[in-house]
PDB file of C-alpha atoms in Angstrom:
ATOM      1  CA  UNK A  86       0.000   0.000   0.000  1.00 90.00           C
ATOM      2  CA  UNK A  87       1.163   3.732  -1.260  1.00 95.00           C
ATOM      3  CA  UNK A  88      -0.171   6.796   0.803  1.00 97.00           C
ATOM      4  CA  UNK A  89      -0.396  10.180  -0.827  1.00 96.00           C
ATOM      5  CA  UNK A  90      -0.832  13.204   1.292  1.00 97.00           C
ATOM      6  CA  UNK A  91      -1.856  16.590  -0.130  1.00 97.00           C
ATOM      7  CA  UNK A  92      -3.334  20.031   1.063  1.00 98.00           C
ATOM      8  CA  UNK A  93      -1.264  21.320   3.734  1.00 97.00           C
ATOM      9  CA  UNK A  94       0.411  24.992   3.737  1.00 98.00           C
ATOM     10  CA  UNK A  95       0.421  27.871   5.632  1.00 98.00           C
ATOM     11  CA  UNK A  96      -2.793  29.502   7.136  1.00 98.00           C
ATOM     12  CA  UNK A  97      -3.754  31.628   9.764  1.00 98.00           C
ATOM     13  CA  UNK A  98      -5.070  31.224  13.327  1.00 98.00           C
ATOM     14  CA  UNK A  99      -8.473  30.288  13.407  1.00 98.00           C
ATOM     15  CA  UNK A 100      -8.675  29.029   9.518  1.00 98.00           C
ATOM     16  CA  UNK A 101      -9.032  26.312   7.542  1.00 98.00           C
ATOM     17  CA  UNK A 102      -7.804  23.218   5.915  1.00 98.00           C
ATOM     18  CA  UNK A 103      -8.737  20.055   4.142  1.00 98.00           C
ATOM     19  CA  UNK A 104      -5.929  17.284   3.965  1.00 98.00           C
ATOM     20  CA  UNK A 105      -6.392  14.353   1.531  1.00 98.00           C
ATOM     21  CA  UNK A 106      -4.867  11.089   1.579  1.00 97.00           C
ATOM     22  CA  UNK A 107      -4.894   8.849  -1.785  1.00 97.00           C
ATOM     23  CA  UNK A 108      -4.264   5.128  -0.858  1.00 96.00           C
ATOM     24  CA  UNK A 109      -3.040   2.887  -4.146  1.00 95.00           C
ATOM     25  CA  UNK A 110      -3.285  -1.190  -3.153  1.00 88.00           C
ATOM     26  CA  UNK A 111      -5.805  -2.956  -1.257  1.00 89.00           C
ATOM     27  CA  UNK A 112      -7.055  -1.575   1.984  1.00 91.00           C
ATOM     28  CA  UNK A 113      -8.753  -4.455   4.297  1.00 93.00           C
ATOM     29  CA  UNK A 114     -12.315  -3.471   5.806  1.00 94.00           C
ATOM     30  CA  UNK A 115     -10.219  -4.408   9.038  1.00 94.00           C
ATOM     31  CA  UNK A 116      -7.715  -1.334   8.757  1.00 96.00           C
ATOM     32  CA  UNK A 117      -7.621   2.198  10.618  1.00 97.00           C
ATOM     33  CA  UNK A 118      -6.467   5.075   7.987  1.00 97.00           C
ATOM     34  CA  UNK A 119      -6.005   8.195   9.799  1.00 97.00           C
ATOM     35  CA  UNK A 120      -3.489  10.801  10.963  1.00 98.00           C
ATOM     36  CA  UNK A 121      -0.647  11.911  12.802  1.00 98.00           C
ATOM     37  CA  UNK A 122       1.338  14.511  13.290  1.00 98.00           C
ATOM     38  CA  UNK A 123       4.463  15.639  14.261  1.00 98.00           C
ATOM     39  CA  UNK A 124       5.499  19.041  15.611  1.00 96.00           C
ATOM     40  CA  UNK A 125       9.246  20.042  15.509  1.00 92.00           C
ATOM     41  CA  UNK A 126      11.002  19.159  18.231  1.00 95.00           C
ATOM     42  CA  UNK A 127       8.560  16.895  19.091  1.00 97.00           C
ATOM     43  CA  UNK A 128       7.217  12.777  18.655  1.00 97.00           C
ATOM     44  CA  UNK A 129       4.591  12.345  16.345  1.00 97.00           C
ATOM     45  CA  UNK A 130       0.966  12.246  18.017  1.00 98.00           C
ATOM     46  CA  UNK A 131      -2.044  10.403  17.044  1.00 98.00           C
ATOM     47  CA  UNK A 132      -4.516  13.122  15.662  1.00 98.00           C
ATOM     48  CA  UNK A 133      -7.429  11.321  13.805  1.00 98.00           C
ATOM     49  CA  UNK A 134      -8.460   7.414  12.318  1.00 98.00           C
ATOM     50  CA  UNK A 135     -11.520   5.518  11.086  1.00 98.00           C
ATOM     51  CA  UNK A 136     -12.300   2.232  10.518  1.00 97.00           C
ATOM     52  CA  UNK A 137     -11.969   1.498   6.826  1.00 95.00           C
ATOM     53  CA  UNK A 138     -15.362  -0.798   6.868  1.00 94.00           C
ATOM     54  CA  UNK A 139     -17.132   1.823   8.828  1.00 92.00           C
ATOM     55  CA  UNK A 140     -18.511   1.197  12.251  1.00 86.00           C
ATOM     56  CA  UNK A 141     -15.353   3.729  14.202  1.00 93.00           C
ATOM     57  CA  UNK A 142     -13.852   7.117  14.296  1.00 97.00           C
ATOM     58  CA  UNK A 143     -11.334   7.881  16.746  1.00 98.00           C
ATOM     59  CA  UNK A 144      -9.999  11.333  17.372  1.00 98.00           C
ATOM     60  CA  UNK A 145      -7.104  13.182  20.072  1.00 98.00           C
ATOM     61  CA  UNK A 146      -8.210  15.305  22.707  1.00 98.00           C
ATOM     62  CA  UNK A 147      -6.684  17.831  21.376  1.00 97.00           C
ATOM     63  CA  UNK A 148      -8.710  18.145  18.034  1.00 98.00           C
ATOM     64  CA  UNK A 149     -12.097  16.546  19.093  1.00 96.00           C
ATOM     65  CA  UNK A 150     -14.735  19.219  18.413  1.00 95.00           C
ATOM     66  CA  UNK A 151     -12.556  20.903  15.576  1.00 98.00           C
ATOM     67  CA  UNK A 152     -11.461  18.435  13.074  1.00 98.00           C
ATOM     68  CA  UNK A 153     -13.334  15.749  11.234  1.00 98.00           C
ATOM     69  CA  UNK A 154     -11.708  12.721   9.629  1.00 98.00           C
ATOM     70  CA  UNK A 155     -13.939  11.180   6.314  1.00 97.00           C
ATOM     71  CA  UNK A 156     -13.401   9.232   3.909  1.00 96.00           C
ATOM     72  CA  UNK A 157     -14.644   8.540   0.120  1.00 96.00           C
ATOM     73  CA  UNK A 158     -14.250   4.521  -0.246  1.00 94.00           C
ATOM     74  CA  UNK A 159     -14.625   4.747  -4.290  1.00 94.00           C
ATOM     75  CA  UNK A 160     -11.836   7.038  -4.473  1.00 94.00           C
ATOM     76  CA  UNK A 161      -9.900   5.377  -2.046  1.00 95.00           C
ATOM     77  CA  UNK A 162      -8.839   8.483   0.002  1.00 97.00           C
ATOM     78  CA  UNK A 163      -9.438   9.810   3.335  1.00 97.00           C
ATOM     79  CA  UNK A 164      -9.842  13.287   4.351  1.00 98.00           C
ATOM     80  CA  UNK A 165      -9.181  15.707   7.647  1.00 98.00           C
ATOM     81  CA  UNK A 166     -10.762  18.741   7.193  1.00 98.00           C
ATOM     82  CA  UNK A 167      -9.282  21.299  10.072  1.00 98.00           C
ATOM     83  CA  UNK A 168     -10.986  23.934  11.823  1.00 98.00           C
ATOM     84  CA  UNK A 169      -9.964  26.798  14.304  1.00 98.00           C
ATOM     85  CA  UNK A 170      -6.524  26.112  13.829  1.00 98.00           C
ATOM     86  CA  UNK A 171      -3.966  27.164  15.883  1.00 97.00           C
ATOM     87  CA  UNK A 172      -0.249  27.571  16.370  1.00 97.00           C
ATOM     88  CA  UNK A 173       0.288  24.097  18.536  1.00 97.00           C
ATOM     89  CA  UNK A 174      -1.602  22.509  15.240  1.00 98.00           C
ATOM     90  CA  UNK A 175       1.512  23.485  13.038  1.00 98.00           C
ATOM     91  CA  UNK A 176       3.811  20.251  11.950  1.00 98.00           C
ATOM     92  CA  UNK A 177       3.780  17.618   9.455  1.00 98.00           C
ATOM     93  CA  UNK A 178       1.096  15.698   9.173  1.00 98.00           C
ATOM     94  CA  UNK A 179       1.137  11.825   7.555  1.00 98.00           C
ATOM     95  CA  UNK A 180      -1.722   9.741   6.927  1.00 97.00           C
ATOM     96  CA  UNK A 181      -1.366   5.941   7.569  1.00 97.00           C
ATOM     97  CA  UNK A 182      -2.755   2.366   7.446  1.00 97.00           C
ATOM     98  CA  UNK A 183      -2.793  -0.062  10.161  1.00 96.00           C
ATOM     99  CA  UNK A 184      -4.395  -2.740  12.287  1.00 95.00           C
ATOM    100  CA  UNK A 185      -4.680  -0.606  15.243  1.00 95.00           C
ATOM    101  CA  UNK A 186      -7.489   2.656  16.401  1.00 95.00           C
ATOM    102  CA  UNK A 187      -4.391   5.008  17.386  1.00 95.00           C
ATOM    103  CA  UNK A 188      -0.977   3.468  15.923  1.00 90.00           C
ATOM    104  CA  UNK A 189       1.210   1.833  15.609  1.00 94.00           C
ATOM    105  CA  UNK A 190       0.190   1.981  11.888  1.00 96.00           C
ATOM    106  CA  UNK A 191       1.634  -0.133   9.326  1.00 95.00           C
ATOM    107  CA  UNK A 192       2.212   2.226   6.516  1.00 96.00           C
ATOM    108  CA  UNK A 193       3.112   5.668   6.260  1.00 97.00           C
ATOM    109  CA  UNK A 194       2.303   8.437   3.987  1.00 95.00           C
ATOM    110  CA  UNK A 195       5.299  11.096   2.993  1.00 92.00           C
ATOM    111  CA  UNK A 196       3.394  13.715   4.917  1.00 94.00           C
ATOM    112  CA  UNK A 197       2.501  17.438   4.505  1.00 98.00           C
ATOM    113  CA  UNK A 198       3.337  20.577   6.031  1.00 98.00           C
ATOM    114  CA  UNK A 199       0.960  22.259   7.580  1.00 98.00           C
ATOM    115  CA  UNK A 200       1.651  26.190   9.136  1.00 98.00           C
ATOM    116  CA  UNK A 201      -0.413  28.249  11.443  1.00 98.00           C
ATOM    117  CA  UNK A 202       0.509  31.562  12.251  1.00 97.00           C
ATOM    118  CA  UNK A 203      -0.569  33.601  15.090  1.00 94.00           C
TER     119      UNK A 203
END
């Protein structure tokens, strides 16, 4: 399985942005796609998954109520669209595959850069 990430980029406190994630291969009903992140200086962090077949979405503390993970199952991509972003949201962010709600994941995207200013 290949992960593409898109959509990050620089934006200002309290705006928006929609990530996408393009999976190529087979993705099992089984599997969590989501997100993580990592700020500099710092480990990457769980931020958002779903369960592939349906039936779970899981989501940090620290972005419940302001981002929403989705995902289009004919296109084969899922999606984080951010909201009231703020400075502590700023880092890379990869989207992933795996057999578990909140990591380890098995696969990795190449991430994307995403930039809030104050």
């Amino acid at each position: 399985v290949q992960l593409q990430a898109s959509g990050g980029g620089l934006v200002q406190a309290g705006g928006s942005l929609r990530l996408s994630c393009v999976a190529s291969g087979r993705i099992f009903s089984s599997s969590f796609m989501g997100w993580f992140r990592q700020a500099p200086g710092k480990e990457r962090e769980f931020v958002a998954s779903l369960k592939w077949g349906g039936g779970g979405i899981y989501y940090a503390d620290s972005v419940r109520d302001r981002f929403t993970i989705s995902r289009d199952r004919s296109e084969n991509t899922v999606y984080l669209q951010m909201n009231s972003l703020n400075p502590d949201d700023t880092g890379v962010y990869y989207c992933s595959i795996g057999p578990y709600t909140r990591g380890p994941p098995k696969y990795w995207g190449q991430g994307t850069l995403v930039t809030v200013s104050s």
